[in-house]
mmCIF file of C-alpha atoms and ligand atoms in Angstrom:
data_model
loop_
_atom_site.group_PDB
_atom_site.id
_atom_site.type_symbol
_atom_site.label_atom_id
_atom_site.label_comp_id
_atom_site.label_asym_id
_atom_site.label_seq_id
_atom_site.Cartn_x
_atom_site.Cartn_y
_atom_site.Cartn_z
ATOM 1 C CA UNK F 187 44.672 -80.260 41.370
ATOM 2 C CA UNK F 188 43.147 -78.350 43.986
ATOM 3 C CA UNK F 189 45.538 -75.044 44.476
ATOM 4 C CA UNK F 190 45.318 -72.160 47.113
ATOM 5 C CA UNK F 191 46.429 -68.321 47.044
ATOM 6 C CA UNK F 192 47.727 -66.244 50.164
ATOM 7 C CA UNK F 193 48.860 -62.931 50.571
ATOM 8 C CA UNK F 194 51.908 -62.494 53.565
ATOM 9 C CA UNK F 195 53.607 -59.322 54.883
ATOM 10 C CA UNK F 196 52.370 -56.168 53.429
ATOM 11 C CA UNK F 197 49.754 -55.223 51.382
ATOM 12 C CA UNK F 198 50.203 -53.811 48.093
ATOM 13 C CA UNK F 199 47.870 -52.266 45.004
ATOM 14 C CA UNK F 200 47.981 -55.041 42.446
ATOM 15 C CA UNK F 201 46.947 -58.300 44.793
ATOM 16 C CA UNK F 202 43.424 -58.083 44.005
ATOM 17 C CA UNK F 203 43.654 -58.093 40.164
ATOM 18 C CA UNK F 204 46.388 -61.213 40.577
ATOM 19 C CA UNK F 205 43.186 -62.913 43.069
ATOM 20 C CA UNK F 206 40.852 -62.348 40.068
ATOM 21 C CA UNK F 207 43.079 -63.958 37.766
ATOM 22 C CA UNK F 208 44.299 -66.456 40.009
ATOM 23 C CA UNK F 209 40.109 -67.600 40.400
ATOM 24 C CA UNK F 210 39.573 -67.239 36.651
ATOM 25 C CA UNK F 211 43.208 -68.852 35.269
ATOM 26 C CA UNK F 212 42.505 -71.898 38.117
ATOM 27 C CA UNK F 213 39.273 -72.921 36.806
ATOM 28 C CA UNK F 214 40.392 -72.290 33.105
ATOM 29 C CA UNK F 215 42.926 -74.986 33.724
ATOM 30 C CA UNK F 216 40.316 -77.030 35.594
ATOM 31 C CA UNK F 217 42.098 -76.685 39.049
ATOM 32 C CA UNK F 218 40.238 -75.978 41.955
ATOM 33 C CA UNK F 219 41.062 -72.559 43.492
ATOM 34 C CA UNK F 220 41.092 -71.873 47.214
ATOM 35 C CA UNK F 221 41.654 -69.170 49.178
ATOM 36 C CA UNK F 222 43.826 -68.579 52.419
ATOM 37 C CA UNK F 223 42.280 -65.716 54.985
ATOM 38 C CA UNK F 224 44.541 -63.730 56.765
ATOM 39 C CA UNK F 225 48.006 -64.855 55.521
ATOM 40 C CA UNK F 226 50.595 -66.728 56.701
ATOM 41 C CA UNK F 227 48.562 -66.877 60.826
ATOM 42 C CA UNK F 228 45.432 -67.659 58.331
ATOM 43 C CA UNK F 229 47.132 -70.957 57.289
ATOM 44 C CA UNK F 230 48.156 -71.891 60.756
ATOM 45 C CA UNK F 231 44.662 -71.504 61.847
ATOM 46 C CA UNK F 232 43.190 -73.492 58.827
ATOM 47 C CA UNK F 233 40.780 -70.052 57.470
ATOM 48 C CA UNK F 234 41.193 -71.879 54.162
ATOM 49 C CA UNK F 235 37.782 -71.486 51.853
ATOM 50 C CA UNK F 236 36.875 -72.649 48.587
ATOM 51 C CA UNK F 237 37.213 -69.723 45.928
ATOM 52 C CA UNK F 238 34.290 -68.339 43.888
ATOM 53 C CA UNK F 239 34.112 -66.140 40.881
ATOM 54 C CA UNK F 240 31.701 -64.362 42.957
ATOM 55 C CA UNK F 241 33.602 -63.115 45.581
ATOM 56 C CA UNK F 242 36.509 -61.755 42.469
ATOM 57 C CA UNK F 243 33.997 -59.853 40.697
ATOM 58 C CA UNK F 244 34.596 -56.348 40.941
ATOM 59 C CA UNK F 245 37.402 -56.344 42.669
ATOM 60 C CA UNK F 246 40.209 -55.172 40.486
ATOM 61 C CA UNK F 247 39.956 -51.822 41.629
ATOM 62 C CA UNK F 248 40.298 -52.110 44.920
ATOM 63 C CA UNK F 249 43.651 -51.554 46.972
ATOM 64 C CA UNK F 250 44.890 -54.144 49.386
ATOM 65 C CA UNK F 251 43.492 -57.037 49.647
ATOM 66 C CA UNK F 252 40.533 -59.108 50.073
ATOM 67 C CA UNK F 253 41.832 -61.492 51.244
ATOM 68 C CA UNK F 254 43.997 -59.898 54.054
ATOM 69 C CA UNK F 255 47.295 -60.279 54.852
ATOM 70 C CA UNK F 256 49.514 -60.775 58.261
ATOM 71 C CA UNK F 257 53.124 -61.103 59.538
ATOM 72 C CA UNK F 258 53.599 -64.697 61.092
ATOM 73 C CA UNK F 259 56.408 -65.058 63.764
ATOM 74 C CA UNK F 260 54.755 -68.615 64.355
ATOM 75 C CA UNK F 261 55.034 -69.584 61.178
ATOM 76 C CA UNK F 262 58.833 -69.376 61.716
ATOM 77 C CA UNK F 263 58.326 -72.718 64.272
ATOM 78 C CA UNK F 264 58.344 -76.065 62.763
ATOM 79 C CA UNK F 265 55.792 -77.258 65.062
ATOM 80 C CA UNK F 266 53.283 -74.082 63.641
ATOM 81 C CA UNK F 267 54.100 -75.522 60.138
ATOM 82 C CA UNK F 268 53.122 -78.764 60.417
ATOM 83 C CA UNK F 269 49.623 -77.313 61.840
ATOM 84 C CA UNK F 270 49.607 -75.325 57.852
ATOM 85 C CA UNK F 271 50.857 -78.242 55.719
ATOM 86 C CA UNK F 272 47.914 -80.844 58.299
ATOM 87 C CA UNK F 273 45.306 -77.645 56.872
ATOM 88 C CA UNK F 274 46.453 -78.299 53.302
ATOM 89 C CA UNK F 275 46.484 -81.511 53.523
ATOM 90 C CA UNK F 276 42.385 -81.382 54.904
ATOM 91 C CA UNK F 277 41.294 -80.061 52.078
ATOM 92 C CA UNK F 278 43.956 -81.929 49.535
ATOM 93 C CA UNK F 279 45.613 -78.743 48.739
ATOM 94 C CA UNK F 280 48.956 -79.824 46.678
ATOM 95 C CA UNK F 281 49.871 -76.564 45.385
ATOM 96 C CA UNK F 282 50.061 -72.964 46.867
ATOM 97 C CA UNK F 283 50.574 -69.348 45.409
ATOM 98 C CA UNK F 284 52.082 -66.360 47.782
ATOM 99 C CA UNK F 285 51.795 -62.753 47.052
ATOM 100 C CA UNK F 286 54.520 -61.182 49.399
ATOM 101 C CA UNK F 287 58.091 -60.694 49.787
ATOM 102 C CA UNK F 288 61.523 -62.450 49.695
ATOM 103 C CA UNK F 289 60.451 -63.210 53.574
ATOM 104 C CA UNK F 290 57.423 -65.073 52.481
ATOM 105 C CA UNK F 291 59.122 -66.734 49.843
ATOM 106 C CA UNK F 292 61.577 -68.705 51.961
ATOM 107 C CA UNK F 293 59.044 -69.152 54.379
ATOM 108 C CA UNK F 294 56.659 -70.822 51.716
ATOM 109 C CA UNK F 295 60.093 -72.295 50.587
ATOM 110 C CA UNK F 296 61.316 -74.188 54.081
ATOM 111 C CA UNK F 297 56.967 -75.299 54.073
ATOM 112 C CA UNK F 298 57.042 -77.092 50.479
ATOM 113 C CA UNK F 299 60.744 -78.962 51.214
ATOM 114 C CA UNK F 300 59.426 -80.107 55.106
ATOM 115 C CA UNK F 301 56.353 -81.728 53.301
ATOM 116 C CA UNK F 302 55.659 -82.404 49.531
ATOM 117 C CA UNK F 303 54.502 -79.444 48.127
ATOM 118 C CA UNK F 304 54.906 -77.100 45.208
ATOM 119 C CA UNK F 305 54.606 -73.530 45.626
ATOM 120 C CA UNK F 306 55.089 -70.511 43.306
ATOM 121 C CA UNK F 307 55.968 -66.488 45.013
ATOM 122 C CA UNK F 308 54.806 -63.596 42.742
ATOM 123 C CA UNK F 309 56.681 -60.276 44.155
ATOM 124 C CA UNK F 310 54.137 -58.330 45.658
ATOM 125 C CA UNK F 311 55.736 -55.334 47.581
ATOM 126 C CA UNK F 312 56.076 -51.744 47.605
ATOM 127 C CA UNK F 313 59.449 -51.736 48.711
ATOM 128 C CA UNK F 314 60.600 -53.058 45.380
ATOM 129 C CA UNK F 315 63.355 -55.278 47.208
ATOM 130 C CA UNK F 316 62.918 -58.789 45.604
ATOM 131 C CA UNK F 317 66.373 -59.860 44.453
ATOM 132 C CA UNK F 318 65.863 -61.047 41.047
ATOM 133 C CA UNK F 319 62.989 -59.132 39.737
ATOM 134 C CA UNK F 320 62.698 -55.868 38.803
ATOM 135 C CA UNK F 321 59.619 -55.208 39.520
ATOM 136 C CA UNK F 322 57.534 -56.242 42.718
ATOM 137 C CA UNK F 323 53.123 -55.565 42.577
ATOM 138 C CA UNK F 324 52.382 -52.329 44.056
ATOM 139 C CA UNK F 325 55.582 -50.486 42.978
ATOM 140 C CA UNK F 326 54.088 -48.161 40.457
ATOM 141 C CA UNK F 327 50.554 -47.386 42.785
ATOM 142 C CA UNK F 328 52.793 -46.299 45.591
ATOM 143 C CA UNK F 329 55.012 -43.752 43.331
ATOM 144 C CA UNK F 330 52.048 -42.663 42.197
ATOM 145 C CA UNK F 331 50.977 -41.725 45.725
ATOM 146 C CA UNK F 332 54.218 -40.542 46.356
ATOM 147 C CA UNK F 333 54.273 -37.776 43.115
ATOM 148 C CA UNK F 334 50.476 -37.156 43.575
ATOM 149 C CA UNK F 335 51.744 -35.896 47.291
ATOM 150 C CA UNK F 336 55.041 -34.156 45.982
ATOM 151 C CA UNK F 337 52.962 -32.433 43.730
ATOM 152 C CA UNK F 338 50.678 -30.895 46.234
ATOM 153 C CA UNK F 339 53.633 -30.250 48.895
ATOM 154 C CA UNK F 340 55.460 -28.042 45.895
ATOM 155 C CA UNK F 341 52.558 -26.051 46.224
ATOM 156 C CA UNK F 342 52.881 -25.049 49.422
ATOM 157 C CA UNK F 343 56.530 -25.268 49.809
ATOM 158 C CA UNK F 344 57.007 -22.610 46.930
ATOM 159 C CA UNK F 345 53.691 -20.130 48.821
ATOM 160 C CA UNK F 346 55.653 -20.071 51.456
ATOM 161 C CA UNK F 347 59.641 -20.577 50.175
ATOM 162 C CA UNK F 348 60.305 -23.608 52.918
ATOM 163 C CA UNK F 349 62.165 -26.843 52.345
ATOM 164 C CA UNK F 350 60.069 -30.029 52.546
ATOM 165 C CA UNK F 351 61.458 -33.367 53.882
ATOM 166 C CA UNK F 352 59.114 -36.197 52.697
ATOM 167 C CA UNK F 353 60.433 -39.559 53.964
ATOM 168 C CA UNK F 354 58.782 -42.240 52.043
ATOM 169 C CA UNK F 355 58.900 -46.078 52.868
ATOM 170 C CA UNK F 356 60.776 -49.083 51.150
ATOM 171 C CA UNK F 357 61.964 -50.591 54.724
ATOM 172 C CA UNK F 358 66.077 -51.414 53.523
ATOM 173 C CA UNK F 359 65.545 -50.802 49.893
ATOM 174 C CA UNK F 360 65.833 -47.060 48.434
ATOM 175 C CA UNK F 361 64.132 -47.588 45.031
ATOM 176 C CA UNK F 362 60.823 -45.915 46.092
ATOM 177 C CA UNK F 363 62.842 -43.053 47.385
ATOM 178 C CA UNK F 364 64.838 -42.541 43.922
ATOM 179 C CA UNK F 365 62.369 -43.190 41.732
ATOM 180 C CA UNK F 366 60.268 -40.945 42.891
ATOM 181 C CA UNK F 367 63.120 -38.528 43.717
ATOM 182 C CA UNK F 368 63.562 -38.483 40.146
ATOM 183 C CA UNK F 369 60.332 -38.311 38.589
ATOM 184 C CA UNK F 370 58.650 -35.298 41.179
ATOM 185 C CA UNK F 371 61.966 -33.452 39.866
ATOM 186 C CA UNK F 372 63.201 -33.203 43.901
ATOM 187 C CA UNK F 373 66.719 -31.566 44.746
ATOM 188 C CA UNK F 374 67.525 -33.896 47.390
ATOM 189 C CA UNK F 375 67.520 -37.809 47.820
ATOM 190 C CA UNK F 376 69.049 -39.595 50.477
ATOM 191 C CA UNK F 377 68.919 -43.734 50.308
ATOM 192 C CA UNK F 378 70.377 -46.826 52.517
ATOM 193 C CA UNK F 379 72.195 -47.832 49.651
ATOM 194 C CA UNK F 380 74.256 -44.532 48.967
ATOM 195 C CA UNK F 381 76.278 -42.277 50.800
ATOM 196 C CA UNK F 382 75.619 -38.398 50.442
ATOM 197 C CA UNK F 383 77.386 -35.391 50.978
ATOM 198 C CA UNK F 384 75.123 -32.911 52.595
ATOM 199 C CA UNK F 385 78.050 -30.375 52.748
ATOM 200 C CA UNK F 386 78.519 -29.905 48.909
ATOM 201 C CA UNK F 387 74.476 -30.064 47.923
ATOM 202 C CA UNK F 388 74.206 -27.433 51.063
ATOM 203 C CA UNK F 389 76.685 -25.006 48.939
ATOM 204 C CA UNK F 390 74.611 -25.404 45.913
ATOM 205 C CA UNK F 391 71.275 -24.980 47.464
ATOM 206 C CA UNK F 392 72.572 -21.880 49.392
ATOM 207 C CA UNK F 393 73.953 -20.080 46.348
ATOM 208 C CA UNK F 394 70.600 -20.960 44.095
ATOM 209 C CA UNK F 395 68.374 -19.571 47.146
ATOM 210 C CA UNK F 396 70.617 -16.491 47.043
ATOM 211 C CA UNK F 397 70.156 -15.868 43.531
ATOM 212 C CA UNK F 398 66.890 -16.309 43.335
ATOM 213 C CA UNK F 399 67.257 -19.028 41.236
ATOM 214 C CA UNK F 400 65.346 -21.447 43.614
ATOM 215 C CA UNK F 401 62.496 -20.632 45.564
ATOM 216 C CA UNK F 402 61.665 -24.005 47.548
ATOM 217 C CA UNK F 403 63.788 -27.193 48.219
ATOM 218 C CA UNK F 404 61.992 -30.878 47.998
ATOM 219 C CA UNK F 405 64.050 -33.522 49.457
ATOM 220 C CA UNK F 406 63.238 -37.335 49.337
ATOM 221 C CA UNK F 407 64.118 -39.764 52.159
ATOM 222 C CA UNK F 408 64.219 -42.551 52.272
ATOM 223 C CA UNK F 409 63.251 -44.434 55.635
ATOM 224 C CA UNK F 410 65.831 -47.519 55.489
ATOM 225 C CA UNK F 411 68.602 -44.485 55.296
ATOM 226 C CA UNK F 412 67.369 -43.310 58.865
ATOM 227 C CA UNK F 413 68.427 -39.616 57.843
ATOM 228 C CA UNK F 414 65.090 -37.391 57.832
ATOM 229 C CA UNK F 415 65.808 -35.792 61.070
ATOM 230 C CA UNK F 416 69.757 -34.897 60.113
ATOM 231 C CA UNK F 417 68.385 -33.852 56.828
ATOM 232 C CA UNK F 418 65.629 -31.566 58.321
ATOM 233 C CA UNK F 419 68.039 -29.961 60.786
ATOM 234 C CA UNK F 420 70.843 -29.434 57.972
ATOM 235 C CA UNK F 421 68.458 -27.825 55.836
ATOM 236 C CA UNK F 422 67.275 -25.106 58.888
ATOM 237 C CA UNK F 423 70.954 -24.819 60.681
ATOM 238 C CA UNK F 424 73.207 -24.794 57.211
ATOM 239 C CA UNK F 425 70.629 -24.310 54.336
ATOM 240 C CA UNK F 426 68.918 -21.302 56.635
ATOM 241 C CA UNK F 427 65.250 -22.281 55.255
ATOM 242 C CA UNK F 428 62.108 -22.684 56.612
ATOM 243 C CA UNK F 429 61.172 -26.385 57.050
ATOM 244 C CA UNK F 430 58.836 -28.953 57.257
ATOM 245 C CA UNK F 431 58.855 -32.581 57.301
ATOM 246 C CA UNK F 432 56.147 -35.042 55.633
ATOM 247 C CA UNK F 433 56.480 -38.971 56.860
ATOM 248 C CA UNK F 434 53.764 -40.268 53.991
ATOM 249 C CA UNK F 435 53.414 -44.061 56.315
ATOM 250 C CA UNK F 436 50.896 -45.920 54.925
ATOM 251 C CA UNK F 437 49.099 -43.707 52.426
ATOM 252 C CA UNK F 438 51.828 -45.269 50.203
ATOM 253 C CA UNK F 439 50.179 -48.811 50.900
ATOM 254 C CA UNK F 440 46.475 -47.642 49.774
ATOM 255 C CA UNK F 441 44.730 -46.836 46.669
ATOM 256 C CA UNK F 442 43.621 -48.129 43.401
ATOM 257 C CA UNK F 443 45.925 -50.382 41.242
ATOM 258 C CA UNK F 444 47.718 -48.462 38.642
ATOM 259 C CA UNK F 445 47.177 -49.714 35.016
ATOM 260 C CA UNK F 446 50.773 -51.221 35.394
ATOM 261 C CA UNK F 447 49.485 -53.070 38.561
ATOM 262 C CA UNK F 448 46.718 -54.529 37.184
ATOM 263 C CA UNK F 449 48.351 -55.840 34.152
ATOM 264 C CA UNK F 450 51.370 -56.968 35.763
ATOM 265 C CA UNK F 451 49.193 -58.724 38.734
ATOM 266 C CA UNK F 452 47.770 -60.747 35.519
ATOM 267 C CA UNK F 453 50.709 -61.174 33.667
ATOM 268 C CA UNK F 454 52.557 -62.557 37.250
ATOM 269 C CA UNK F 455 49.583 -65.263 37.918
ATOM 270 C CA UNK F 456 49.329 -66.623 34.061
ATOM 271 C CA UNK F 457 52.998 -67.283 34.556
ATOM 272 C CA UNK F 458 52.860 -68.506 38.603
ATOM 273 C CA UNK F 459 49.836 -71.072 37.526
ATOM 274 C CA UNK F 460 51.620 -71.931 34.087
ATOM 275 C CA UNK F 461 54.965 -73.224 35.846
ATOM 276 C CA UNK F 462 53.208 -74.529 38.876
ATOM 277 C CA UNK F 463 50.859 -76.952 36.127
ATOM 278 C CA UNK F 464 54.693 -77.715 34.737
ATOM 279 C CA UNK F 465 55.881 -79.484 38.176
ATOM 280 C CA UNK F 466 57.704 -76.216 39.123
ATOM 281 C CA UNK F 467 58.302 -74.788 42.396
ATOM 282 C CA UNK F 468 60.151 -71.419 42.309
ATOM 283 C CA UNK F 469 59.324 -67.542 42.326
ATOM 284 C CA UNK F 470 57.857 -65.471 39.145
ATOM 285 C CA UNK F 471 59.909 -62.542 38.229
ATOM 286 C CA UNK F 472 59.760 -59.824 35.558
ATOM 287 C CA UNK F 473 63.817 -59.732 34.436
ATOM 288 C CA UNK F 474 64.315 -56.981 31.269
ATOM 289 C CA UNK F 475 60.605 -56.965 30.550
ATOM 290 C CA UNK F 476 60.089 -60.601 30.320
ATOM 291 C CA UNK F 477 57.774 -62.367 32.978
ATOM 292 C CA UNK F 478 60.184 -65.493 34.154
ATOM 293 C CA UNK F 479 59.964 -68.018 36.921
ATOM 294 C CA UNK F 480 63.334 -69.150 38.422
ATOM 295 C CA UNK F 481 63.883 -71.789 40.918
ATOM 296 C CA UNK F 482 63.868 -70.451 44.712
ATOM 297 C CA UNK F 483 67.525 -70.884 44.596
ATOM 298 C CA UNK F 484 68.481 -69.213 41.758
ATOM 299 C CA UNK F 485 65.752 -66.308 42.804
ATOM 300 C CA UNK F 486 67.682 -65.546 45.762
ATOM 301 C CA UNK F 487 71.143 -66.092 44.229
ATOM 302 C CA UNK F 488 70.489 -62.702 42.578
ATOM 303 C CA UNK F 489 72.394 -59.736 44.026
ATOM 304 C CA UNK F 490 70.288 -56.692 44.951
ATOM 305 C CA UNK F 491 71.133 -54.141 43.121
ATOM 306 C CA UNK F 492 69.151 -51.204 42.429
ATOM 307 C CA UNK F 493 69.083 -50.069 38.192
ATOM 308 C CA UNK F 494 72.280 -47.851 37.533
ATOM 309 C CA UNK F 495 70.962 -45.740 35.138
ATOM 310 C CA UNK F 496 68.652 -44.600 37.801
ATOM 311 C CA UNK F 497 71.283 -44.162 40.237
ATOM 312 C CA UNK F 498 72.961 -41.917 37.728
ATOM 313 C CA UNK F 499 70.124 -39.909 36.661
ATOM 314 C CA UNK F 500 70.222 -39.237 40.401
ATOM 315 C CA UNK F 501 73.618 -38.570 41.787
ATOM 316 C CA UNK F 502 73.061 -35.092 41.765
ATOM 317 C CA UNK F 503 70.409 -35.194 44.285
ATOM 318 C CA UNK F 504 73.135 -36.745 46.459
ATOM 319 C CA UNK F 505 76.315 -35.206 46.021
HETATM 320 O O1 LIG B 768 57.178 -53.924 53.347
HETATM 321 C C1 LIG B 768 56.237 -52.966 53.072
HETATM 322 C C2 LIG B 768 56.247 -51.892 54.115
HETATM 323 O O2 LIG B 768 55.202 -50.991 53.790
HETATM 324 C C3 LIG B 768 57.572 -51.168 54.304
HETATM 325 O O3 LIG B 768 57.805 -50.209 53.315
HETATM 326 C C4 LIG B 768 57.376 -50.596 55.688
HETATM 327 O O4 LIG B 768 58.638 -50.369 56.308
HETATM 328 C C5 LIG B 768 56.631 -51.680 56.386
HETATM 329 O O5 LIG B 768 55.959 -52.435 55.374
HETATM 330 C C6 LIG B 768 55.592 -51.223 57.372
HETATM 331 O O6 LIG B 768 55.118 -52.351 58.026
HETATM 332 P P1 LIG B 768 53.785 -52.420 58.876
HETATM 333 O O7 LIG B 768 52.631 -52.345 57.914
HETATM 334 O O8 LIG B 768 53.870 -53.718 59.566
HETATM 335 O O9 LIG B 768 53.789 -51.229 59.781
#
């Protein structure tokens, strides 16, 4: 079976150890890996290459992604489509493998029913927001980023006794925002999925400044909740500190795959090339720490929920 990869939407730390496995695990089985250049507009223009163990080596600790990615309107249009499945089809292509999103998912999902196809999605996002996995590539990379970056703005928050506002990304999804919240030990995190009081944490943050107690004030945003700006003014008019605000964009995208996102990026293909050499179309997700692959329709029968415990742990930062 000759099988290709693409990566669609954003980028993410972890997609180039899943492209070396996806080479290596491909040939193991005696399929014939190809690539996809360029994503989702890569497909519609037919950049579709045979894939080497060459062009893997090395690779695994490099962000991104070799093969580069893109965000296809077209490939919304039935008539762009057809011009993907007629590329497959060129080079006998039965089977395809997306690194992406829920977006790319049904996309990939609406291409294998239109034509015959079968088609695995391995969550590959920083935002975290795939309904029925837990975990999505790239997660753990970007909250690394994000502490490494809390860490150094404590340092100059508490030189100079100012607030910091870091909004960090996760598009409608807040679980970027409280993880890291919880784990750089901020006093403030603000999601899409929450409300917050800014009123009652503005009484304890006043009273702590007054007594010395606190010397700084880190607050996480995050940017589906479309609050940095109220926060920043709340914590100059009502606080009455000095502040600052840090928008961390894209940083969060870059770096070297964490040890987590190198191991899940294998553990994801094994299981993506596995189901697809069953007769199974469907996503890959990790569910309680077990790598599972669910059929598109009960992947996106999940509800989105973000882990309670977590939420807990970090009420306080919100009311
Ligand atoms: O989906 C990943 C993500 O990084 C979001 O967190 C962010 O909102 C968006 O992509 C940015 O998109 P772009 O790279 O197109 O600017």
């Amino acid at each position: 079976m000759r099988i290709g990869l693409v990566c669609s939407g954003g980028d993410c730390a972890g997609m180039n150890p899943a492209t070396k496995k996806f080479v290596e695990y491909s040939l193991e089985l005696s399929y014939e890996p190809y690539f996809i250049r360029e994503g989702l507009e890569g497909l519609i223009e037919g950049k579709i290459e045979p894939a080497t163990l060459k062009e893997v080596s090395g690779i695994l600790h490099k962000g991104g992604t070799i093969l580069q990615s893109s965000r296809s309107k077209r490939f919304f249009d039935p008539a762009f489509r057809l011009q993907a499945y007629q590329n497959l089809q060129r080079h006998s292509i039965e089977a395809l493998v997306t690194l992406g999103g829920d977006g790319s998912f049904r996309a990939m999902e609406v291409l294998a029913k239109e034509h015959s196809l079968l088609y695995a999605g391995i969550p590959a996002t920083i935002d975290n927001d795939i309904r029925a996995s837990d975990y999505a590539l790239g997660v753990d990379s970007a909250l690394n980023v994000i502490l490494e970056s809390t860490d150094r703005l404590r340092d100059t928050a508490e030189s100079f006794r100012r607030a910091f506002v870091v909004e960090v990304m996760g598009r409608g999804c807040g679980y970027l925002a409280l993880a890291s919240a919880i784990a750089c030990g901020a006093e403030v995190c603000i999601i899409p999925e929450m409300g917050y009081s800014l009123q009652s944490l503005g009484a304890r943050l006043k009273e702590e400044l007054g007594t010395g107690k606190r010397r700084y004030v880190l607050a996480i945003v995050s940017e589906g909740a479309k609050a940095s700006s109220e926060v920043v003014s709340w914590l100059k008019e009502e606080v009455g500190i000095e502040t600052r605000i840090t928008i961390l964009g894209h940083v969060q995208r870059g770096g070297s795959p964490s040890v987590y996102d190198r191991l899940m990026g294998f553990r994801f293909m094994q299981k993506a090339l596995d189901s697809l050499s069953l007769g199974k179309s469907g996503v890959v997700v990790l569910r309680e720490g077990r790598v599972e692959f669910l059929s598109s329709q009960e992947a996106s029968s999940a509800p989105a929920s973000l882990p309670l415990d977590m939420v807990r742990l970090a009420s306080r930062l919100m009311f």
